[in-house]
Amino acid sequence: MSDLNKGIALVTGASSGIGAIYADRLAKRGYDLILVARNGERLSALASRIGAETGRKVETVVADLGAQADLAKVEAVLKGDRNITLLVNNAGVGGTAPLLSADVDKMQQMIDLNVTALMRLTYAAVPGFVARGGGAIINIASIVAIAPEILNGVYGGTKAFVLAFSQSLKHELTDKNIRVQAVLPGATATEFWSIAGMPVEHLPGEIVMSAEAMVDASLKGFDQGEFATIPALEDSALLQAHEDARQAMMPHLSRSVPAARYGV
Ligand code: NAP
């Protein structure tokens, strides 16, 4: 437990799974909390437990981030509370159905939550961070951001957005003392899987991490200054090679003439 006061962390999707573990760990690191999700009962129970265990102040905001009016309510909290120093964009839903057999309205709802809400909450938080000289954003992406073949393709697309958006945020905000981390979990033992259509018990145990281990590793990655954190990836040189290839291509991607191999 920490005596430090690090300001307030606002955690979305804190009523269960990964978000609830972030809430617990961040309180133990000295943050007060604002916890956001739809299930008010679960949020209140978690807030009471964490408050009692850590002595930190824990507030809850019941909101459906896929609904415009509720999303605006949380944006207003981020714009108005000058003590917020960390935004954890964690709320999200997935899908396991193949792209073309998935219900398109559900796909749209997934984009509303995983992309639109995350983007709007970031826009609501960042100007205050800049004005106050610092802050941090942890965006929960997924390994499907770089491996969209594994699950539903729209889900992969939403998480690729989270990674690309985070890369751009890091590029634009690092010199303003704003830390940005993108977390790319592999399969993690939460309700996510049953909601997405495949209970986690159906996955081979050796590819599933506990939410506790996933969050603890990601927070260590944050402490170590990582931008992209893939908790399960043993050989970090592979991620570096991926990034090196991206950086090597960057100066060559836009030219007045097509590449010679097209013979134009
Ligand atoms: P989870 O246990 O199902 O948690 C999802 C959280 O998001 C819950 O607190 C849920 O709370 C909240 N949420 C869902 N819809 C919402 C809405 N419309 N408005 C507000 N809150 C909403 O799943 P999880 O695994 O912890 O997922 C957290 C994040 O990790 C997601 O972004 C997911 O894509 C990502 N992720 C998970 C895995 C995995 O294998 N589990 C792997 C990679 C990435 P309410 O139902 O109370 O609203």
JSON list of N, CA and C in Angstrom, two decimals, residues 144-208:
[
{"chain": "A", "resi": 144, "resn": "VAL", "atom": "N", "xyz": [-4.70, -8.81, -30.96]},
{"chain": "A", "resi": 144, "resn": "VAL", "atom": "CA", "xyz": [-5.34, -8.84, -32.29]},
{"chain": "A", "resi": 144, "resn": "VAL", "atom": "C", "xyz": [-5.12, -7.53, -33.05]},
{"chain": "A", "resi": 145, "resn": "ALA", "atom": "N", "xyz": [-4.59, -6.52, -32.37]},
{"chain": "A", "resi": 145, "resn": "ALA", "atom": "CA", "xyz": [-4.22, -5.28, -33.07]},
{"chain": "A", "resi": 145, "resn": "ALA", "atom": "C", "xyz": [-3.16, -5.57, -34.12]},
{"chain": "A", "resi": 146, "resn": "ILE", "atom": "N", "xyz": [-2.27, -6.54, -33.83]},
{"chain": "A", "resi": 146, "resn": "ILE", "atom": "CA", "xyz": [-1.24, -6.90, -34.81]},
{"chain": "A", "resi": 146, "resn": "ILE", "atom": "C", "xyz": [-1.47, -8.31, -35.37]},
{"chain": "A", "resi": 147, "resn": "ALA", "atom": "N", "xyz": [-2.50, -9.00, -34.88]},
{"chain": "A", "resi": 147, "resn": "ALA", "atom": "CA", "xyz": [-2.81, -10.35, -35.36]},
{"chain": "A", "resi": 147, "resn": "ALA", "atom": "C", "xyz": [-4.32, -10.50, -35.52]},
{"chain": "A", "resi": 148, "resn": "PRO", "atom": "N", "xyz": [-4.92, -9.71, -36.44]},
{"chain": "A", "resi": 148, "resn": "PRO", "atom": "CA", "xyz": [-6.39, -9.70, -36.55]},
{"chain": "A", "resi": 148, "resn": "PRO", "atom": "C", "xyz": [-6.97, -11.01, -37.06]},
{"chain": "A", "resi": 149, "resn": "GLU", "atom": "N", "xyz": [-6.10, -11.91, -37.55]},
{"chain": "A", "resi": 149, "resn": "GLU", "atom": "CA", "xyz": [-6.60, -13.19, -38.05]},
{"chain": "A", "resi": 149, "resn": "GLU", "atom": "C", "xyz": [-7.13, -14.07, -36.92]},
{"chain": "A", "resi": 150, "resn": "ILE", "atom": "N", "xyz": [-6.76, -13.77, -35.67]},
{"chain": "A", "resi": 150, "resn": "ILE", "atom": "CA", "xyz": [-7.05, -14.69, -34.56]},
{"chain": "A", "resi": 150, "resn": "ILE", "atom": "C", "xyz": [-8.53, -14.69, -34.17]},
{"chain": "A", "resi": 151, "resn": "LEU", "atom": "N", "xyz": [-9.16, -13.51, -34.12]},
{"chain": "A", "resi": 151, "resn": "LEU", "atom": "CA", "xyz": [-10.57, -13.44, -33.68]},
{"chain": "A", "resi": 151, "resn": "LEU", "atom": "C", "xyz": [-11.40, -12.70, -34.73]},
{"chain": "A", "resi": 152, "resn": "ASN", "atom": "N", "xyz": [-12.58, -12.25, -34.32]},
{"chain": "A", "resi": 152, "resn": "ASN", "atom": "CA", "xyz": [-13.45, -11.50, -35.23]},
{"chain": "A", "resi": 152, "resn": "ASN", "atom": "C", "xyz": [-12.69, -10.29, -35.81]},
{"chain": "A", "resi": 153, "resn": "GLY", "atom": "N", "xyz": [-12.85, -10.09, -37.11]},
{"chain": "A", "resi": 153, "resn": "GLY", "atom": "CA", "xyz": [-12.06, -9.07, -37.80]},
{"chain": "A", "resi": 153, "resn": "GLY", "atom": "C", "xyz": [-12.39, -7.64, -37.41]},
{"chain": "A", "resi": 154, "resn": "VAL", "atom": "N", "xyz": [-13.64, -7.37, -37.09]},
{"chain": "A", "resi": 154, "resn": "VAL", "atom": "CA", "xyz": [-13.99, -6.01, -36.66]},
{"chain": "A", "resi": 154, "resn": "VAL", "atom": "C", "xyz": [-13.36, -5.74, -35.29]},
{"chain": "A", "resi": 155, "resn": "TYR", "atom": "N", "xyz": [-13.38, -6.76, -34.43]},
{"chain": "A", "resi": 155, "resn": "TYR", "atom": "CA", "xyz": [-12.70, -6.61, -33.13]},
{"chain": "A", "resi": 155, "resn": "TYR", "atom": "C", "xyz": [-11.22, -6.29, -33.36]},
{"chain": "A", "resi": 156, "resn": "GLY", "atom": "N", "xyz": [-10.57, -7.06, -34.24]},
{"chain": "A", "resi": 156, "resn": "GLY", "atom": "CA", "xyz": [-9.16, -6.78, -34.54]},
{"chain": "A", "resi": 156, "resn": "GLY", "atom": "C", "xyz": [-8.98, -5.36, -35.07]},
{"chain": "A", "resi": 157, "resn": "GLY", "atom": "N", "xyz": [-9.91, -4.95, -35.93]},
{"chain": "A", "resi": 157, "resn": "GLY", "atom": "CA", "xyz": [-9.84, -3.59, -36.48]},
{"chain": "A", "resi": 157, "resn": "GLY", "atom": "C", "xyz": [-9.96, -2.52, -35.40]},
{"chain": "A", "resi": 158, "resn": "THR", "atom": "N", "xyz": [-10.85, -2.75, -34.43]},
{"chain": "A", "resi": 158, "resn": "THR", "atom": "CA", "xyz": [-10.99, -1.74, -33.36]},
{"chain": "A", "resi": 158, "resn": "THR", "atom": "C", "xyz": [-9.71, -1.66, -32.54]},
{"chain": "A", "resi": 159, "resn": "LYS", "atom": "N", "xyz": [-9.06, -2.80, -32.32]},
{"chain": "A", "resi": 159, "resn": "LYS", "atom": "CA", "xyz": [-7.85, -2.78, -31.49]},
{"chain": "A", "resi": 159, "resn": "LYS", "atom": "C", "xyz": [-6.65, -2.24, -32.28]},
{"chain": "A", "resi": 160, "resn": "ALA", "atom": "N", "xyz": [-6.65, -2.44, -33.62]},
{"chain": "A", "resi": 160, "resn": "ALA", "atom": "CA", "xyz": [-5.62, -1.81, -34.45]},
{"chain": "A", "resi": 160, "resn": "ALA", "atom": "C", "xyz": [-5.78, -0.28, -34.38]},
{"chain": "A", "resi": 161, "resn": "PHE", "atom": "N", "xyz": [-7.02, 0.18, -34.32]},
{"chain": "A", "resi": 161, "resn": "PHE", "atom": "CA", "xyz": [-7.25, 1.62, -34.13]},
{"chain": "A", "resi": 161, "resn": "PHE", "atom": "C", "xyz": [-6.63, 2.07, -32.81]},
{"chain": "A", "resi": 162, "resn": "VAL", "atom": "N", "xyz": [-6.87, 1.31, -31.75]},
{"chain": "A", "resi": 162, "resn": "VAL", "atom": "CA", "xyz": [-6.35, 1.70, -30.42]},
{"chain": "A", "resi": 162, "resn": "VAL", "atom": "C", "xyz": [-4.83, 1.80, -30.47]},
{"chain": "A", "resi": 163, "resn": "LEU", "atom": "N", "xyz": [-4.19, 0.85, -31.13]},
{"chain": "A", "resi": 163, "resn": "LEU", "atom": "CA", "xyz": [-2.73, 0.87, -31.19]},
{"chain": "A", "resi": 163, "resn": "LEU", "atom": "C", "xyz": [-2.23, 2.06, -32.03]},
{"chain": "A", "resi": 164, "resn": "ALA", "atom": "N", "xyz": [-2.83, 2.25, -33.21]},
{"chain": "A", "resi": 164, "resn": "ALA", "atom": "CA", "xyz": [-2.38, 3.35, -34.08]},
{"chain": "A", "resi": 164, "resn": "ALA", "atom": "C", "xyz": [-2.65, 4.71, -33.43]},
{"chain": "A", "resi": 165, "resn": "PHE", "atom": "N", "xyz": [-3.81, 4.84, -32.82]},
{"chain": "A", "resi": 165, "resn": "PHE", "atom": "CA", "xyz": [-4.17, 6.10, -32.14]},
{"chain": "A", "resi": 165, "resn": "PHE", "atom": "C", "xyz": [-3.18, 6.36, -31.00]},
{"chain": "A", "resi": 166, "resn": "SER", "atom": "N", "xyz": [-2.82, 5.31, -30.28]},
{"chain": "A", "resi": 166, "resn": "SER", "atom": "CA", "xyz": [-1.88, 5.46, -29.16]},
{"chain": "A", "resi": 166, "resn": "SER", "atom": "C", "xyz": [-0.50, 5.86, -29.68]},
{"chain": "A", "resi": 167, "resn": "GLN", "atom": "N", "xyz": [-0.08, 5.26, -30.81]},
{"chain": "A", "resi": 167, "resn": "GLN", "atom": "CA", "xyz": [1.21, 5.63, -31.39]},
{"chain": "A", "resi": 167, "resn": "GLN", "atom": "C", "xyz": [1.24, 7.11, -31.72]},
{"chain": "A", "resi": 168, "resn": "SER", "atom": "N", "xyz": [0.14, 7.58, -32.29]},
{"chain": "A", "resi": 168, "resn": "SER", "atom": "CA", "xyz": [0.07, 8.99, -32.66]},
{"chain": "A", "resi": 168, "resn": "SER", "atom": "C", "xyz": [0.02, 9.89, -31.42]},
{"chain": "A", "resi": 169, "resn": "LEU", "atom": "N", "xyz": [-0.72, 9.45, -30.40]},
{"chain": "A", "resi": 169, "resn": "LEU", "atom": "CA", "xyz": [-0.77, 10.23, -29.15]},
{"chain": "A", "resi": 169, "resn": "LEU", "atom": "C", "xyz": [0.63, 10.35, -28.55]},
{"chain": "A", "resi": 170, "resn": "LYS", "atom": "N", "xyz": [1.34, 9.22, -28.53]},
{"chain": "A", "resi": 170, "resn": "LYS", "atom": "CA", "xyz": [2.69, 9.23, -27.97]},
{"chain": "A", "resi": 170, "resn": "LYS", "atom": "C", "xyz": [3.55, 10.22, -28.76]},
{"chain": "A", "resi": 171, "resn": "HIS", "atom": "N", "xyz": [3.44, 10.17, -30.08]},
{"chain": "A", "resi": 171, "resn": "HIS", "atom": "CA", "xyz": [4.23, 11.06, -30.95]},
{"chain": "A", "resi": 171, "resn": "HIS", "atom": "C", "xyz": [3.94, 12.53, -30.63]},
{"chain": "A", "resi": 172, "resn": "GLU", "atom": "N", "xyz": [2.68, 12.86, -30.41]},
{"chain": "A", "resi": 172, "resn": "GLU", "atom": "CA", "xyz": [2.30, 14.26, -30.24]},
{"chain": "A", "resi": 172, "resn": "GLU", "atom": "C", "xyz": [2.39, 14.75, -28.80]},
{"chain": "A", "resi": 173, "resn": "LEU", "atom": "N", "xyz": [2.38, 13.83, -27.83]},
{"chain": "A", "resi": 173, "resn": "LEU", "atom": "CA", "xyz": [2.23, 14.28, -26.43]},
{"chain": "A", "resi": 173, "resn": "LEU", "atom": "C", "xyz": [3.43, 14.02, -25.54]},
{"chain": "A", "resi": 174, "resn": "THR", "atom": "N", "xyz": [4.40, 13.24, -26.00]},
{"chain": "A", "resi": 174, "resn": "THR", "atom": "CA", "xyz": [5.53, 12.91, -25.12]},
{"chain": "A", "resi": 174, "resn": "THR", "atom": "C", "xyz": [6.23, 14.18, -24.65]},
{"chain": "A", "resi": 175, "resn": "ASP", "atom": "N", "xyz": [6.42, 15.15, -25.53]},
{"chain": "A", "resi": 175, "resn": "ASP", "atom": "CA", "xyz": [7.14, 16.37, -25.12]},
{"chain": "A", "resi": 175, "resn": "ASP", "atom": "C", "xyz": [6.27, 17.27, -24.24]},
{"chain": "A", "resi": 176, "resn": "LYS", "atom": "N", "xyz": [5.04, 16.89, -24.01]},
{"chain": "A", "resi": 176, "resn": "LYS", "atom": "CA", "xyz": [4.17, 17.63, -23.08]},
{"chain": "A", "resi": 176, "resn": "LYS", "atom": "C", "xyz": [4.05, 16.89, -21.76]},
{"chain": "A", "resi": 177, "resn": "ASN", "atom": "N", "xyz": [4.98, 15.97, -21.55]},
{"chain": "A", "resi": 177, "resn": "ASN", "atom": "CA", "xyz": [5.03, 15.21, -20.29]},
{"chain": "A", "resi": 177, "resn": "ASN", "atom": "C", "xyz": [3.79, 14.33, -20.08]},
{"chain": "A", "resi": 178, "resn": "ILE", "atom": "N", "xyz": [3.26, 13.82, -21.19]},
{"chain": "A", "resi": 178, "resn": "ILE", "atom": "CA", "xyz": [2.12, 12.89, -21.09]},
{"chain": "A", "resi": 178, "resn": "ILE", "atom": "C", "xyz": [2.59, 11.51, -21.53]},
{"chain": "A", "resi": 179, "resn": "ARG", "atom": "N", "xyz": [2.48, 10.54, -20.61]},
{"chain": "A", "resi": 179, "resn": "ARG", "atom": "CA", "xyz": [2.86, 9.17, -20.91]},
{"chain": "A", "resi": 179, "resn": "ARG", "atom": "C", "xyz": [1.70, 8.45, -21.59]},
{"chain": "A", "resi": 180, "resn": "VAL", "atom": "N", "xyz": [2.01, 7.72, -22.63]},
{"chain": "A", "resi": 180, "resn": "VAL", "atom": "CA", "xyz": [0.99, 6.91, -23.31]},
{"chain": "A", "resi": 180, "resn": "VAL", "atom": "C", "xyz": [1.51, 5.47, -23.37]},
{"chain": "A", "resi": 181, "resn": "GLN", "atom": "N", "xyz": [0.67, 4.54, -22.94]},
{"chain": "A", "resi": 181, "resn": "GLN", "atom": "CA", "xyz": [1.02, 3.12, -23.04]},
{"chain": "A", "resi": 181, "resn": "GLN", "atom": "C", "xyz": [-0.13, 2.39, -23.73]},
{"chain": "A", "resi": 182, "resn": "ALA", "atom": "N", "xyz": [0.21, 1.54, -24.68]},
{"chain": "A", "resi": 182, "resn": "ALA", "atom": "CA", "xyz": [-0.77, 0.64, -25.29]},
{"chain": "A", "resi": 182, "resn": "ALA", "atom": "C", "xyz": [-0.48, -0.76, -24.77]},
{"chain": "A", "resi": 183, "resn": "VAL", "atom": "N", "xyz": [-1.50, -1.39, -24.19]},
{"chain": "A", "resi": 183, "resn": "VAL", "atom": "CA", "xyz": [-1.34, -2.74, -23.64]},
{"chain": "A", "resi": 183, "resn": "VAL", "atom": "C", "xyz": [-2.00, -3.73, -24.60]},
{"chain": "A", "resi": 184, "resn": "LEU", "atom": "N", "xyz": [-1.26, -4.75, -24.97]},
{"chain": "A", "resi": 184, "resn": "LEU", "atom": "CA", "xyz": [-1.76, -5.76, -25.91]},
{"chain": "A", "resi": 184, "resn": "LEU", "atom": "C", "xyz": [-1.83, -7.12, -25.21]},
{"chain": "A", "resi": 185, "resn": "PRO", "atom": "N", "xyz": [-2.92, -7.36, -24.46]},
{"chain": "A", "resi": 185, "resn": "PRO", "atom": "CA", "xyz": [-3.03, -8.66, -23.79]},
{"chain": "A", "resi": 185, "resn": "PRO", "atom": "C", "xyz": [-3.33, -9.76, -24.80]},
{"chain": "A", "resi": 186, "resn": "GLY", "atom": "N", "xyz": [-2.81, -10.96, -24.53]},
{"chain": "A", "resi": 186, "resn": "GLY", "atom": "CA", "xyz": [-3.32, -12.15, -25.18]},
{"chain": "A", "resi": 186, "resn": "GLY", "atom": "C", "xyz": [-4.54, -12.61, -24.41]},
{"chain": "A", "resi": 187, "resn": "ALA", "atom": "N", "xyz": [-4.94, -13.87, -24.61]},
{"chain": "A", "resi": 187, "resn": "ALA", "atom": "CA", "xyz": [-6.14, -14.38, -23.93]},
{"chain": "A", "resi": 187, "resn": "ALA", "atom": "C", "xyz": [-5.97, -14.22, -22.42]},
{"chain": "A", "resi": 188, "resn": "THR", "atom": "N", "xyz": [-6.97, -13.62, -21.80]},
{"chain": "A", "resi": 188, "resn": "THR", "atom": "CA", "xyz": [-6.93, -13.33, -20.36]},
{"chain": "A", "resi": 188, "resn": "THR", "atom": "C", "xyz": [-8.22, -13.87, -19.76]},
{"chain": "A", "resi": 189, "resn": "ALA", "atom": "N", "xyz": [-8.12, -14.49, -18.59]},
{"chain": "A", "resi": 189, "resn": "ALA", "atom": "CA", "xyz": [-9.28, -15.19, -18.01]},
{"chain": "A", "resi": 189, "resn": "ALA", "atom": "C", "xyz": [-10.27, -14.20, -17.40]},
{"chain": "A", "resi": 190, "resn": "THR", "atom": "N", "xyz": [-11.20, -13.74, -18.21]},
{"chain": "A", "resi": 190, "resn": "THR", "atom": "CA", "xyz": [-12.27, -12.82, -17.76]},
{"chain": "A", "resi": 190, "resn": "THR", "atom": "C", "xyz": [-13.58, -13.22, -18.43]},
{"chain": "A", "resi": 191, "resn": "GLU", "atom": "N", "xyz": [-14.64, -12.46, -18.06]},
{"chain": "A", "resi": 191, "resn": "GLU", "atom": "CA", "xyz": [-15.96, -12.71, -18.66]},
{"chain": "A", "resi": 191, "resn": "GLU", "atom": "C", "xyz": [-16.00, -12.33, -20.14]},
{"chain": "A", "resi": 192, "resn": "PHE", "atom": "N", "xyz": [-14.98, -11.58, -20.57]},
{"chain": "A", "resi": 192, "resn": "PHE", "atom": "CA", "xyz": [-14.88, -11.17, -21.98]},
{"chain": "A", "resi": 192, "resn": "PHE", "atom": "C", "xyz": [-15.23, -12.32, -22.92]},
{"chain": "A", "resi": 193, "resn": "TRP", "atom": "N", "xyz": [-14.68, -13.51, -22.62]},
{"chain": "A", "resi": 193, "resn": "TRP", "atom": "CA", "xyz": [-14.80, -14.63, -23.55]},
{"chain": "A", "resi": 193, "resn": "TRP", "atom": "C", "xyz": [-16.22, -15.15, -23.65]},
{"chain": "A", "resi": 194, "resn": "SER", "atom": "N", "xyz": [-16.91, -15.28, -22.51]},
{"chain": "A", "resi": 194, "resn": "SER", "atom": "CA", "xyz": [-18.29, -15.79, -22.62]},
{"chain": "A", "resi": 194, "resn": "SER", "atom": "C", "xyz": [-19.19, -14.74, -23.28]},
{"chain": "A", "resi": 195, "resn": "ILE", "atom": "N", "xyz": [-18.91, -13.45, -23.00]},
{"chain": "A", "resi": 195, "resn": "ILE", "atom": "CA", "xyz": [-19.70, -12.39, -23.66]},
{"chain": "A", "resi": 195, "resn": "ILE", "atom": "C", "xyz": [-19.43, -12.41, -25.17]},
{"chain": "A", "resi": 196, "resn": "ALA", "atom": "N", "xyz": [-18.18, -12.73, -25.54]},
{"chain": "A", "resi": 196, "resn": "ALA", "atom": "CA", "xyz": [-17.81, -12.74, -26.97]},
{"chain": "A", "resi": 196, "resn": "ALA", "atom": "C", "xyz": [-18.25, -14.01, -27.68]},
{"chain": "A", "resi": 197, "resn": "GLY", "atom": "N", "xyz": [-18.77, -14.99, -26.93]},
{"chain": "A", "resi": 197, "resn": "GLY", "atom": "CA", "xyz": [-19.32, -16.18, -27.58]},
{"chain": "A", "resi": 197, "resn": "GLY", "atom": "C", "xyz": [-18.50, -17.44, -27.43]},
{"chain": "A", "resi": 198, "resn": "MET", "atom": "N", "xyz": [-17.44, -17.42, -26.59]},
{"chain": "A", "resi": 198, "resn": "MET", "atom": "CA", "xyz": [-16.64, -18.62, -26.39]},
{"chain": "A", "resi": 198, "resn": "MET", "atom": "C", "xyz": [-16.07, -18.62, -24.96]},
{"chain": "A", "resi": 199, "resn": "PRO", "atom": "N", "xyz": [-16.70, -19.37, -24.04]},
{"chain": "A", "resi": 199, "resn": "PRO", "atom": "CA", "xyz": [-16.21, -19.35, -22.66]},
{"chain": "A", "resi": 199, "resn": "PRO", "atom": "C", "xyz": [-14.72, -19.67, -22.58]},
{"chain": "A", "resi": 200, "resn": "VAL", "atom": "N", "xyz": [-14.02, -19.00, -21.68]},
{"chain": "A", "resi": 200, "resn": "VAL", "atom": "CA", "xyz": [-12.56, -19.08, -21.63]},
{"chain": "A", "resi": 200, "resn": "VAL", "atom": "C", "xyz": [-12.10, -20.50, -21.33]},
{"chain": "A", "resi": 201, "resn": "GLU", "atom": "N", "xyz": [-12.96, -21.30, -20.68]},
{"chain": "A", "resi": 201, "resn": "GLU", "atom": "CA", "xyz": [-12.62, -22.70, -20.36]},
{"chain": "A", "resi": 201, "resn": "GLU", "atom": "C", "xyz": [-12.40, -23.52, -21.64]},
{"chain": "A", "resi": 202, "resn": "HIS", "atom": "N", "xyz": [-12.91, -23.03, -22.76]},
{"chain": "A", "resi": 202, "resn": "HIS", "atom": "CA", "xyz": [-12.75, -23.77, -24.02]},
{"chain": "A", "resi": 202, "resn": "HIS", "atom": "C", "xyz": [-11.39, -23.52, -24.65]},
{"chain": "A", "resi": 203, "resn": "LEU", "atom": "N", "xyz": [-10.61, -22.60, -24.10]},
{"chain": "A", "resi": 203, "resn": "LEU", "atom": "CA", "xyz": [-9.29, -22.32, -24.67]},
{"chain": "A", "resi": 203, "resn": "LEU", "atom": "C", "xyz": [-8.24, -23.18, -23.98]},
{"chain": "A", "resi": 204, "resn": "PRO", "atom": "N", "xyz": [-7.16, -23.53, -24.69]},
{"chain": "A", "resi": 204, "resn": "PRO", "atom": "CA", "xyz": [-6.09, -24.29, -24.03]},
{"chain": "A", "resi": 204, "resn": "PRO", "atom": "C", "xyz": [-5.48, -23.47, -22.90]},
{"chain": "A", "resi": 205, "resn": "GLY", "atom": "N", "xyz": [-5.36, -24.11, -21.72]},
{"chain": "A", "resi": 205, "resn": "GLY", "atom": "CA", "xyz": [-4.89, -23.39, -20.54]},
{"chain": "A", "resi": 205, "resn": "GLY", "atom": "C", "xyz": [-3.57, -22.68, -20.73]},
{"chain": "A", "resi": 206, "resn": "GLU", "atom": "N", "xyz": [-2.70, -23.24, -21.58]},
{"chain": "A", "resi": 206, "resn": "GLU", "atom": "CA", "xyz": [-1.35, -22.65, -21.70]},
{"chain": "A", "resi": 206, "resn": "GLU", "atom": "C", "xyz": [-1.34, -21.31, -22.43]},
{"chain": "A", "resi": 207, "resn": "ILE", "atom": "N", "xyz": [-2.46, -20.93, -23.05]},
{"chain": "A", "resi": 207, "resn": "ILE", "atom": "CA", "xyz": [-2.46, -19.61, -23.71]},
{"chain": "A", "resi": 207, "resn": "ILE", "atom": "C", "xyz": [-3.26, -18.58, -22.92]},
{"chain": "A", "resi": 208, "resn": "VAL", "atom": "N", "xyz": [-3.80, -18.95, -21.76]},
{"chain": "A", "resi": 208, "resn": "VAL", "atom": "CA", "xyz": [-4.66, -18.03, -21.00]},
{"chain": "A", "resi": 208, "resn": "VAL", "atom": "C", "xyz": [-3.94, -17.54, -19.74]}
]
